XYZ file of C-alpha atoms in Angstrom:
699
model
C 162.898 -49.901 -111.234
C 163.435 -53.625 -110.039
C 164.135 -55.043 -113.409
C 166.463 -52.353 -113.978
C 168.546 -53.368 -110.861
C 168.603 -56.971 -112.336
C 166.650 -58.501 -109.385
C 163.028 -59.053 -110.253
C 163.885 -61.641 -113.193
C 164.935 -64.205 -110.719
C 162.525 -67.098 -109.678
C 162.314 -67.732 -106.152
C 164.610 -70.643 -106.370
C 167.111 -68.827 -108.248
C 167.054 -66.216 -105.285
C 167.734 -69.012 -102.975
C 170.786 -70.293 -105.201
C 172.203 -67.248 -106.636
C 172.243 -66.560 -110.414
C 172.681 -69.829 -112.329
C 175.210 -69.059 -115.299
C 177.516 -66.776 -113.542
C 178.394 -69.522 -110.696
C 179.406 -72.033 -113.247
C 182.022 -70.111 -115.358
C 184.641 -72.087 -113.745
C 183.292 -74.980 -115.491
C 185.301 -73.837 -118.477
C 189.079 -74.151 -117.979
C 191.093 -71.156 -117.230
C 194.786 -70.218 -117.634
C 197.403 -72.201 -115.490
C 194.871 -74.392 -113.443
C 196.297 -77.512 -112.362
C 200.094 -76.313 -113.025
C 202.900 -76.336 -110.336
C 205.033 -73.756 -109.183
C 208.909 -74.399 -109.645
C 210.686 -76.659 -107.833
C 207.397 -78.439 -106.695
C 206.812 -81.991 -106.572
C 204.585 -83.510 -109.641
C 201.677 -85.535 -108.471
C 202.127 -88.354 -111.241
C 198.942 -90.130 -110.467
C 196.900 -86.830 -110.583
C 198.513 -85.941 -114.015
C 197.834 -89.637 -115.276
C 194.340 -89.367 -114.416
C 193.864 -85.687 -115.936
C 195.795 -86.719 -119.221
C 193.328 -89.586 -119.484
C 190.273 -87.442 -119.149
C 191.543 -85.087 -121.567
C 192.343 -87.910 -124.013
C 188.707 -89.251 -123.486
C 187.251 -85.772 -124.157
C 189.285 -85.378 -127.296
C 188.390 -88.809 -128.608
C 184.997 -88.032 -128.332
C 184.941 -84.574 -129.801
C 187.118 -86.100 -132.829
C 183.893 -87.689 -134.149
C 182.127 -84.585 -134.436
C 184.119 -82.868 -137.287
C 187.121 -82.805 -139.354
C 188.966 -80.214 -137.545
C 188.374 -81.798 -134.347
C 189.687 -84.942 -135.466
C 192.894 -83.084 -136.755
C 193.239 -81.340 -133.554
C 193.195 -84.790 -131.906
C 195.885 -86.351 -134.088
C 197.821 -83.046 -133.357
C 197.506 -83.757 -129.542
C 198.411 -87.306 -130.033
C 201.511 -86.274 -131.614
C 202.525 -83.380 -129.299
C 204.323 -85.494 -127.026
C 206.451 -87.289 -129.940
C 207.000 -84.134 -131.357
C 208.460 -82.427 -128.054
C 210.755 -85.768 -127.894
C 211.682 -85.175 -131.461
C 212.631 -81.371 -130.865
C 214.598 -82.605 -127.654
C 216.691 -85.168 -129.557
C 217.203 -82.636 -132.780
C 218.399 -79.979 -130.159
C 220.470 -82.551 -127.985
C 222.429 -83.612 -131.039
C 222.747 -80.315 -132.588
C 224.228 -78.829 -129.413
C 226.475 -81.633 -128.652
C 228.178 -81.255 -132.158
C 228.650 -77.557 -131.791
C 229.904 -78.193 -128.155
C 232.412 -80.800 -129.316
C 233.730 -78.450 -132.226
C 233.753 -75.433 -129.852
C 235.550 -77.522 -127.155
C 238.209 -78.730 -129.595
C 238.770 -75.286 -130.704
C 238.989 -73.552 -127.305
C 241.410 -76.153 -126.021
C 243.768 -75.526 -128.903
C 243.284 -72.036 -128.879
C 244.432 -71.857 -125.080
C 248.018 -73.021 -126.818
C 248.051 -71.365 -130.474
C 246.099 -70.251 -133.298
C 245.503 -71.293 -137.116
C 246.843 -68.418 -139.322
C 245.031 -69.517 -142.356
C 241.743 -69.723 -140.557
C 241.314 -68.932 -136.640
C 238.374 -70.939 -136.272
C 240.100 -74.139 -137.128
C 241.693 -76.627 -134.182
C 245.139 -77.602 -134.233
C 244.199 -80.723 -136.387
C 241.834 -79.130 -138.559
C 244.430 -76.613 -139.259
C 247.085 -79.224 -140.105
C 244.400 -81.179 -141.966
C 244.177 -78.521 -144.886
C 248.157 -78.257 -144.769
C 250.006 -79.470 -147.848
C 253.289 -79.340 -145.812
C 252.290 -81.771 -143.164
C 254.157 -84.963 -143.205
C 252.862 -88.185 -141.539
C 255.826 -88.181 -138.732
C 255.097 -84.788 -137.958
C 251.443 -84.517 -138.440
C 250.969 -82.150 -135.510
C 253.194 -79.703 -136.977
C 252.415 -77.622 -139.457
C 253.399 -74.089 -140.675
C 249.869 -72.602 -140.602
C 249.493 -73.573 -136.815
C 251.562 -71.346 -134.571
C 251.824 -71.336 -130.911
C 251.338 -67.836 -129.132
C 255.105 -67.229 -128.111
C 256.142 -68.061 -131.624
C 253.580 -65.861 -133.073
C 254.576 -63.011 -130.765
C 258.321 -63.331 -130.823
C 259.265 -65.455 -133.604
C 261.180 -68.070 -131.481
C 260.010 -71.658 -131.034
C 262.121 -72.788 -127.891
C 263.729 -71.338 -124.854
C 262.683 -70.292 -121.243
C 260.940 -67.163 -122.294
C 258.992 -68.887 -124.852
C 257.847 -71.592 -122.322
C 257.025 -68.998 -119.930
C 255.126 -66.952 -122.398
C 252.982 -70.249 -123.573
C 252.350 -70.896 -119.802
C 251.041 -67.361 -119.083
C 248.827 -67.306 -122.050
C 247.464 -70.736 -121.216
C 246.410 -69.721 -117.818
C 245.192 -66.528 -118.886
C 242.819 -68.280 -121.751
C 241.610 -70.750 -119.163
C 240.569 -67.870 -116.862
C 239.008 -66.025 -119.480
C 236.821 -69.077 -120.701
C 236.014 -69.951 -116.944
C 234.754 -66.540 -116.304
C 232.659 -66.158 -119.457
C 231.074 -69.741 -118.396
C 230.238 -68.533 -114.898
C 229.163 -64.961 -116.211
C 226.547 -66.670 -118.872
C 225.355 -68.782 -116.000
C 225.012 -66.307 -113.168
C 223.169 -63.750 -115.753
C 221.421 -65.622 -118.259
C 220.781 -69.386 -117.031
C 220.999 -69.828 -113.303
C 219.579 -73.369 -113.716
C 222.295 -74.523 -116.193
C 225.101 -75.025 -113.642
C 225.978 -78.448 -112.566
C 225.251 -81.711 -114.877
C 221.453 -81.563 -114.641
C 221.003 -85.068 -113.935
C 219.838 -84.732 -109.665
C 216.975 -82.465 -111.527
C 215.019 -86.150 -112.362
C 214.312 -85.385 -116.204
C 214.218 -88.640 -117.792
C 214.269 -87.937 -121.805
C 216.661 -85.121 -121.464
C 218.914 -87.532 -119.679
C 218.492 -90.167 -122.098
C 219.515 -87.977 -124.804
C 222.335 -86.197 -123.139
C 224.181 -89.651 -122.536
C 223.230 -91.131 -125.963
C 225.163 -88.006 -127.471
C 228.005 -87.995 -124.983
C 229.020 -91.520 -125.375
C 227.205 -92.635 -128.752
C 225.016 -94.896 -126.840
C 221.395 -94.369 -127.271
C 220.259 -97.680 -125.775
C 222.476 -97.137 -122.496
C 221.121 -93.722 -122.345
C 217.811 -94.994 -122.025
C 218.655 -97.608 -119.408
C 220.529 -94.761 -117.631
C 217.512 -92.768 -117.375
C 215.804 -96.012 -116.060
C 218.262 -96.940 -113.597
C 219.824 -93.881 -112.372
C 217.510 -90.753 -112.910
C 213.854 -91.953 -112.302
C 211.723 -93.777 -109.723
C 208.724 -93.333 -111.905
C 209.232 -94.543 -115.110
C 205.964 -95.605 -117.053
C 206.324 -97.598 -120.396
C 205.114 -94.313 -122.424
C 208.265 -92.369 -120.844
C 210.514 -95.463 -121.970
C 209.363 -95.297 -125.415
C 209.674 -91.595 -125.682
C 213.075 -91.658 -123.940
C 214.103 -94.025 -126.422
C 213.081 -92.050 -129.343
C 214.677 -88.827 -127.861
C 217.808 -90.636 -127.613
C 217.629 -91.997 -130.991
C 217.160 -88.808 -132.714
C 219.902 -87.176 -130.823
C 222.279 -89.867 -131.769
C 221.222 -89.578 -135.524
C 221.823 -85.776 -135.297
C 225.050 -86.094 -133.782
C 226.145 -88.530 -136.408
C 225.068 -86.580 -139.353
C 227.301 -83.691 -138.082
C 230.184 -85.925 -137.448
C 231.883 -83.268 -135.298
C 235.105 -85.599 -134.849
C 235.619 -86.498 -138.528
C 235.817 -90.244 -138.012
C 232.294 -91.156 -138.553
C 231.795 -91.927 -134.722
C 229.551 -90.307 -132.166
C 232.691 -89.904 -129.972
C 236.090 -89.188 -129.667
C 237.244 -92.165 -128.074
C 235.408 -94.924 -129.980
C 237.963 -97.665 -129.921
C 238.124 -101.507 -131.454
C 240.239 -103.922 -129.861
C 241.460 -107.024 -131.733
C 242.909 -109.058 -128.900
C 241.034 -111.461 -126.571
C 241.068 -111.225 -123.165
C 242.008 -114.283 -120.845
C 240.610 -115.772 -117.580
C 243.798 -114.834 -115.650
C 243.142 -111.029 -116.523
C 239.969 -110.941 -114.137
C 242.253 -110.422 -111.368
C 243.612 -107.172 -112.588
C 239.793 -106.275 -113.708
C 238.557 -106.939 -110.285
C 241.301 -104.920 -108.635
C 240.484 -101.965 -111.015
C 236.844 -102.376 -109.659
C 238.026 -102.105 -106.092
C 239.866 -99.011 -107.118
C 237.090 -97.473 -108.528
C 234.712 -98.424 -105.495
C 237.494 -96.546 -103.505
C 237.539 -93.592 -105.633
C 234.140 -93.317 -105.496
C 233.795 -93.439 -102.160
C 236.450 -90.761 -101.540
C 235.022 -88.813 -104.152
C 231.560 -88.380 -102.770
C 232.431 -87.776 -99.414
C 235.125 -85.216 -100.312
C 232.935 -83.591 -102.745
C 229.795 -83.494 -100.374
C 231.849 -82.114 -97.739
C 233.077 -79.484 -99.902
C 229.577 -78.409 -101.511
C 228.074 -78.428 -97.854
C 230.858 -76.137 -97.086
C 229.912 -73.831 -99.933
C 226.101 -73.854 -98.910
C 226.496 -72.986 -95.475
C 229.590 -70.566 -95.420
C 230.534 -67.253 -96.968
C 232.246 -69.199 -99.922
C 228.718 -69.705 -101.287
C 228.289 -66.005 -101.785
C 231.282 -65.505 -104.152
C 230.767 -68.613 -106.796
C 232.403 -66.304 -109.694
C 235.671 -65.876 -107.433
C 235.583 -69.646 -106.533
C 235.349 -70.642 -110.377
C 238.080 -68.158 -111.236
C 240.244 -69.186 -108.096
C 239.873 -73.035 -109.041
C 240.455 -72.358 -112.706
C 243.670 -70.712 -112.106
C 244.944 -73.350 -109.653
C 243.842 -76.162 -112.223
C 245.388 -74.258 -115.278
C 248.684 -73.593 -113.417
C 248.756 -77.330 -112.193
C 248.027 -78.623 -115.401
C 250.163 -76.994 -118.017
C 253.551 -78.781 -117.243
C 252.251 -82.200 -117.458
C 251.290 -82.925 -121.308
C 248.489 -85.447 -119.940
C 246.676 -82.757 -118.157
C 247.330 -80.093 -120.597
C 245.053 -81.589 -123.332
C 241.542 -82.074 -123.027
C 239.907 -84.897 -121.129
C 238.310 -86.483 -124.115
C 241.756 -86.410 -126.036
C 243.476 -87.925 -122.920
C 240.731 -90.543 -122.686
C 240.850 -91.293 -126.389
C 244.690 -91.549 -126.131
C 244.463 -93.948 -123.250
C 241.916 -95.891 -124.859
C 243.843 -96.650 -128.021
C 245.850 -99.893 -128.802
C 249.120 -99.197 -130.015
C 249.596 -99.909 -133.694
C 252.401 -99.624 -135.929
C 251.290 -95.999 -137.002
C 251.145 -94.756 -133.540
C 253.432 -91.717 -132.133
C 252.139 -91.284 -128.829
C 254.378 -91.625 -125.933
C 252.658 -94.519 -124.472
C 253.478 -96.659 -127.654
C 257.242 -96.072 -127.436
C 258.021 -99.593 -127.562
C 261.367 -101.185 -128.236
C 260.282 -102.920 -131.715
C 262.185 -106.168 -133.357
C 263.427 -105.351 -136.615
C 262.619 -108.559 -138.169
C 259.020 -108.420 -137.271
C 256.741 -109.195 -139.854
C 253.250 -109.410 -138.395
C 250.286 -107.473 -139.693
C 249.778 -104.126 -137.984
C 246.961 -104.815 -136.112
C 248.622 -107.969 -134.628
C 251.639 -106.612 -132.929
C 253.203 -108.814 -130.369
C 253.970 -107.522 -126.675
C 257.185 -105.823 -126.724
C 259.417 -104.337 -123.981
C 258.875 -100.666 -122.915
C 260.900 -98.023 -124.124
C 262.037 -94.883 -122.445
C 258.963 -93.058 -123.774
C 256.668 -95.499 -121.881
C 258.244 -95.056 -118.451
C 258.475 -91.262 -118.790
C 254.660 -91.377 -119.475
C 253.965 -93.788 -116.512
C 255.382 -91.255 -114.362
C 253.620 -88.416 -116.004
C 250.550 -90.457 -115.727
C 250.741 -91.238 -112.195
C 251.242 -87.480 -111.385
C 248.181 -86.826 -113.474
C 246.093 -89.445 -111.619
C 246.827 -87.725 -108.327
C 245.945 -84.290 -109.967
C 242.722 -85.472 -111.409
C 241.696 -87.289 -108.220
C 242.059 -84.126 -106.122
C 240.783 -81.162 -108.626
C 237.597 -83.363 -109.538
C 236.558 -83.330 -105.779
C 236.597 -79.593 -106.118
C 235.348 -78.870 -109.454
C 231.963 -80.822 -109.460
C 229.129 -78.654 -108.239
C 230.620 -75.330 -109.177
C 228.175 -72.521 -110.637
C 229.256 -73.626 -114.447
C 227.779 -76.416 -116.536
C 229.860 -79.245 -115.626
C 229.186 -83.090 -115.512
C 231.103 -86.069 -113.896
C 231.175 -88.883 -116.435
C 234.094 -87.790 -118.646
C 236.515 -86.731 -115.423
C 235.554 -89.785 -113.839
C 236.396 -91.998 -116.529
C 239.635 -90.062 -116.931
C 240.641 -90.993 -113.477
C 239.687 -94.699 -114.085
C 241.407 -94.501 -117.610
C 244.562 -93.525 -116.278
C 244.733 -95.957 -113.452
C 243.729 -98.800 -115.668
C 246.274 -97.764 -118.376
C 249.034 -97.904 -115.753
C 247.998 -101.370 -114.647
C 247.637 -102.607 -118.221
C 251.256 -101.457 -118.896
C 252.344 -103.140 -115.815
C 250.734 -106.414 -116.549
C 251.990 -106.162 -120.251
C 255.394 -105.972 -118.976
C 255.071 -108.674 -116.601
C 253.830 -111.122 -119.126
C 256.552 -110.245 -121.597
C 259.376 -110.645 -118.975
C 257.988 -113.246 -117.136
C 255.994 -115.490 -119.517
C 257.191 -118.431 -117.956
C 255.436 -117.747 -114.972
C 252.293 -120.020 -114.100
C 249.602 -117.312 -114.419
C 251.084 -116.418 -117.747
C 252.467 -119.804 -119.061
C 248.966 -121.074 -120.136
C 247.862 -118.147 -122.335
C 250.915 -115.783 -122.980
C 253.843 -117.529 -125.049
C 256.713 -115.520 -126.311
C 255.977 -113.404 -129.547
C 252.147 -113.347 -128.832
C 250.005 -110.338 -128.348
C 248.959 -111.207 -125.099
C 247.835 -107.986 -123.116
C 245.810 -104.795 -124.435
C 246.542 -102.073 -121.990
C 244.014 -99.693 -123.538
C 241.317 -102.337 -122.685
C 242.631 -102.021 -119.177
C 241.777 -98.301 -119.268
C 238.488 -98.766 -120.583
C 237.775 -101.452 -117.733
C 239.080 -98.840 -115.023
C 237.182 -96.011 -116.484
C 234.171 -98.241 -116.459
C 235.001 -98.871 -112.777
C 235.571 -95.402 -111.583
C 232.222 -94.215 -113.147
C 230.276 -97.163 -111.529
C 231.969 -96.383 -108.159
C 230.841 -92.784 -108.333
C 227.308 -93.316 -109.770
C 226.838 -96.676 -108.836
C 225.404 -97.742 -112.122
C 225.881 -101.483 -113.310
C 223.520 -102.467 -116.249
C 223.342 -98.992 -117.908
C 227.001 -98.553 -117.454
C 227.718 -101.944 -119.130
C 225.691 -101.156 -121.933
C 227.258 -97.739 -122.507
C 230.716 -99.232 -122.605
C 229.703 -101.975 -124.850
C 228.235 -99.647 -127.452
C 231.314 -97.610 -127.263
C 233.505 -100.393 -128.063
C 231.105 -102.337 -130.385
C 232.437 -105.632 -129.099
C 230.553 -108.259 -127.192
C 233.849 -110.006 -126.090
C 234.505 -107.739 -123.261
C 231.042 -107.577 -121.435
C 232.292 -109.813 -118.846
C 235.520 -107.803 -117.805
C 233.087 -104.761 -117.985
C 230.571 -106.562 -115.697
C 233.284 -107.702 -113.311
C 234.700 -104.275 -112.549
C 231.139 -102.689 -112.543
C 229.780 -105.101 -110.010
C 232.838 -105.012 -107.892
C 233.314 -101.345 -107.843
C 229.387 -101.055 -106.783
C 230.242 -103.649 -104.000
C 233.192 -102.013 -102.600
C 231.546 -98.528 -102.758
C 228.299 -99.679 -101.181
C 230.325 -101.074 -98.373
C 230.966 -97.520 -97.252
C 227.810 -95.970 -98.122
C 224.693 -96.610 -100.204
C 224.584 -93.267 -101.821
C 226.012 -92.470 -105.354
C 227.033 -88.842 -106.109
C 223.549 -88.009 -107.861
C 221.573 -89.295 -104.553
C 223.877 -87.478 -102.565
C 223.690 -84.239 -104.323
C 219.698 -84.802 -104.537
C 219.580 -84.939 -100.748
C 222.116 -82.050 -100.296
C 220.002 -79.871 -102.666
C 216.788 -80.860 -100.740
C 215.141 -82.549 -103.691
C 212.194 -84.979 -102.395
C 213.589 -87.849 -104.152
C 212.658 -91.699 -102.965
C 215.394 -94.098 -103.769
C 214.944 -97.616 -104.512
C 216.056 -99.141 -101.177
C 213.638 -101.320 -99.467
C 211.783 -100.151 -96.430
C 211.803 -103.110 -94.235
C 210.581 -101.379 -90.768
C 207.324 -102.375 -89.085
C 205.554 -98.954 -88.766
C 202.048 -97.901 -89.783
C 200.684 -94.921 -91.759
C 199.465 -93.665 -88.323
C 203.019 -93.200 -87.093
C 203.972 -91.062 -89.849
C 200.641 -88.854 -90.864
C 200.268 -85.415 -89.861
C 198.842 -83.905 -87.548
C 200.832 -85.280 -84.820
C 199.932 -85.317 -81.113
C 200.177 -81.864 -79.704
C 200.083 -80.422 -83.157
C 197.070 -78.055 -84.528
C 194.195 -79.767 -86.265
C 194.556 -80.580 -90.054
C 193.778 -77.518 -92.215
C 190.833 -78.308 -94.193
C 187.920 -76.830 -96.209
C 184.093 -77.661 -96.007
C 182.248 -78.515 -99.084
C 179.723 -75.674 -98.864
C 180.171 -73.536 -95.496
C 183.494 -71.895 -96.270
C 184.043 -68.289 -97.274
C 186.438 -66.752 -99.978
C 187.945 -64.960 -96.860
C 188.046 -68.087 -95.183
C 189.961 -69.745 -97.824
C 192.291 -66.545 -98.613
C 193.178 -66.267 -94.625
C 194.206 -70.182 -94.872
C 196.361 -69.589 -97.980
C 197.947 -66.662 -96.268
C 198.509 -68.183 -93.147
C 199.769 -71.696 -94.359
C 202.410 -72.644 -96.818
C 200.620 -76.053 -97.408
C 200.335 -77.423 -101.127
C 196.678 -78.477 -101.016
C 193.714 -78.875 -98.617
C 191.356 -81.849 -98.107
C 187.692 -80.888 -98.588
C 185.220 -82.305 -96.031
C 181.522 -82.498 -95.596
C 181.699 -80.567 -92.226
C 184.013 -80.101 -89.515
C 181.795 -82.031 -87.390
C 181.833 -85.263 -89.344
C 185.166 -84.914 -91.299
C 183.914 -86.976 -93.803
C 186.144 -86.704 -96.675
C 185.010 -85.312 -100.086
C 188.036 -84.540 -102.198
C 191.273 -82.598 -102.207
C 192.002 -79.238 -103.713
C 195.745 -77.782 -104.758
C 196.585 -74.535 -103.204
C 197.628 -73.036 -106.508
C 194.475 -73.993 -108.052
C 192.555 -72.326 -105.298
C 194.468 -68.952 -105.640
C 194.068 -68.963 -109.687
C 190.408 -69.617 -109.195
C 189.604 -66.906 -106.769
C 191.658 -64.331 -108.637
C 189.998 -65.548 -111.837
C 186.718 -65.129 -110.115
C 187.107 -61.544 -108.612
C 188.383 -60.368 -112.153
C 185.486 -62.308 -114.161
C 182.349 -62.568 -112.055
C 180.456 -59.872 -110.549
C 179.355 -60.170 -106.786
C 182.154 -62.289 -105.671
C 183.516 -60.612 -102.569
C 185.442 -61.762 -99.389
C 182.190 -63.242 -97.351
C 180.864 -64.892 -100.635
C 180.467 -68.811 -99.813
C 182.690 -71.302 -101.873
C 181.328 -74.666 -102.453
C 182.493 -77.666 -103.970
C 179.188 -79.516 -104.527
C 177.284 -79.978 -107.689
C 174.427 -77.946 -106.806
C 174.668 -74.582 -104.750
C 173.694 -74.607 -101.167
C 170.521 -72.832 -99.727
C 171.320 -69.150 -98.923
C 169.280 -66.172 -98.697
C 169.055 -63.879 -101.922
C 170.534 -60.968 -99.499
C 173.593 -62.878 -99.382
C 176.666 -62.207 -101.749
C 177.084 -64.176 -104.955
C 178.466 -67.771 -103.915
C 181.614 -69.167 -105.921
C 181.346 -72.760 -107.235
C 184.920 -74.423 -107.211
C 183.937 -77.990 -108.108
C 185.815 -78.360 -111.123
C 189.005 -77.698 -109.329
C 188.361 -80.389 -106.615
C 190.175 -83.818 -107.224
C 187.106 -86.175 -106.086
C 189.200 -89.270 -105.813
C 192.594 -88.445 -103.889
C 194.647 -91.609 -102.935
C 193.932 -92.649 -99.518
C 195.232 -95.409 -97.093
C 193.732 -96.508 -93.758
C 195.647 -95.569 -90.762
C 196.712 -98.934 -90.032
C 198.137 -99.619 -93.589
C 201.931 -100.618 -93.118
C 204.274 -97.794 -94.108
C 206.350 -100.391 -96.237
C 203.268 -100.503 -98.575
C 202.698 -96.495 -98.377
C 206.427 -96.268 -99.294
C 205.923 -98.614 -102.392
C 202.838 -96.741 -103.276
C 204.460 -93.470 -103.401
C 207.296 -94.895 -105.480
C 205.335 -96.722 -108.043
C 202.473 -94.259 -108.465
C 204.849 -91.066 -108.298
C 202.480 -89.702 -105.215
C 202.552 -86.257 -104.058
C 200.674 -86.840 -100.934
C 197.893 -89.309 -99.779
C 195.128 -89.012 -97.121
C 194.580 -91.172 -94.182
C 191.178 -92.080 -93.347
C 189.233 -94.600 -91.201
C 185.660 -95.469 -92.228
C 185.824 -92.652 -94.578
C 186.594 -90.184 -91.773
C 189.820 -87.975 -92.600
C 192.590 -88.334 -89.783
C 195.416 -87.105 -91.411
C 197.525 -86.492 -94.622
C 201.162 -88.164 -95.570
C 203.229 -86.388 -98.155
C 206.589 -87.566 -99.775
C 208.614 -85.178 -97.459
C 207.027 -87.095 -94.380
C 208.037 -90.062 -95.959
C 211.439 -88.996 -96.332
C 211.615 -87.929 -92.962
C 210.326 -90.867 -91.550
C 212.809 -93.014 -93.690
C 215.576 -90.870 -92.085
C 214.195 -91.396 -88.682
C 214.416 -95.347 -89.415
C 218.125 -95.067 -90.218
C 218.780 -93.322 -87.103
C 219.211 -89.895 -88.736
C 217.776 -86.495 -87.365
C 214.483 -86.197 -89.411
C 214.403 -82.388 -88.753
C 217.816 -82.083 -90.122
C 216.667 -83.034 -93.569
C 215.921 -79.731 -95.430
C 213.871 -79.277 -98.723
C 213.794 -76.598 -101.179
């Protein structure tokens, strides 16, 4: 009878320790252990240690059989395979998006009768009736009013085209916000504040045709923990993305971006003055934008405005479309606008910006046209660009941060490109009409091609993008890859550094750091910590606070653990020898505890609320009448990072940055005193900057 009950077969030692094999089931891995909840900080030091252990086991097993060797090779290449897929998907999606944006932008104005999926340019490419002088006009492309009424001119035609332009804009915006709200809530915004290195590198690579600049952007702007392995993999993802987009060739110019440019005129030292002034403008614009946008986004988060994201998108889109249509420079897509502003005026250009008064006796090559007096089209374009600049400055403040997938690079570049083109034309005309001035006499003789307004547009774009994001090195490399010329690195560097200096004078935070703080992401920036405080000043518990929640190595029950989990929201708990000694053994994650207990209750018989949980190698000595104990040593981190209570906080902050820690424990002679989390570090840094530490909210 006793054997039937499963009792008499146990030895006396086993009666004291409990049944042996059942207790060790957690020595085998179970699903989801070691994973993280959404929007929880990753402990990079722990992950690196676990990854090293995993590779060590795989390497040792690979010697056992051919199958294990193949599995080891597959594991070694799994990370690179993920990067390959990221690059392929990023490049493919970028190509599709470029084509779709071109088509949808033109669809707001008209339709191709021969193939409705053609954009305006593609439609006229296929026409045999298009002339070079009127290459934007062809019978196959008709505006909506012409298609509906048969008329091409008149007040009624203008009003109908205006109305349909606004209607299409509202429809597209409603479609975008609905898709985000229903299917992909995380797709709103630019995605850069969510600290994903390889994805950001691939995205910048296809956005600007700059794979090297994309990697440097990820290093400079996105990540504070950037090991060499991440650098190589980010570069590989950016390379694959750029190659994929180049294969698709969405713009038909064998380039990765619409606004790729090549200039043939050198710049002169005297031009550094307007380049630096553009840098000052970029810094001031960046400061204005960050303060205005953060104030608006904070209002959105703290008022009822945030409860109606669809209505906000529709309202902003309606206002934007109504104000944009009358001005040809705001009506077109932003990429097309930047492309036109970057372009140098050649003999074949038909843009209003290239309406110069030509000398009929000119016999110079088409790529070396001398400076000429501006015609009426240029002056008209200057007024329209000035209005477009004001419009872009104001509307960008309200659009960034809405619940739609939208970034900041192109809008910021558009603001700078408009300002730069205006300055470039002004300098060009000054050089032409006043070539005898001392600043022009040495380098701008009559009949020479002295000033390139498109270069000023490019420098202005770099300055404004740098003022908003505080990029320097990666920004210059991106613009260098965009132009393909080493000659213009110095103007770009001068504008980028100036814009950063000016913007930093009003505030150290770039737009992404500001949104990281607004969204409550625990991100440690690269600013030096120079205050003389110690770990004991930051650790918890503080005075008059409850003692630290800990687990003991062999005297805590399942019920105690579940109660602790229920009553606290900590992400993990230190494990000590006993509450009396407080000698540190290790650290266990909250999520791992929950999963382990749940798994044990399902798979191990005899585990009940008063079962003893132990983290030691050997089971504790307990009577046979007690419930089955539960061994959780496998989920215990036996080497948590520790500092002493007298460690300077300057060192602690540096450790958190360079090692990517989630938390560290504070000890004195092996005795646990407290814990410091990344959020504690951020609150302390805010306090040292005379900010209210309790005002910092984390998601």
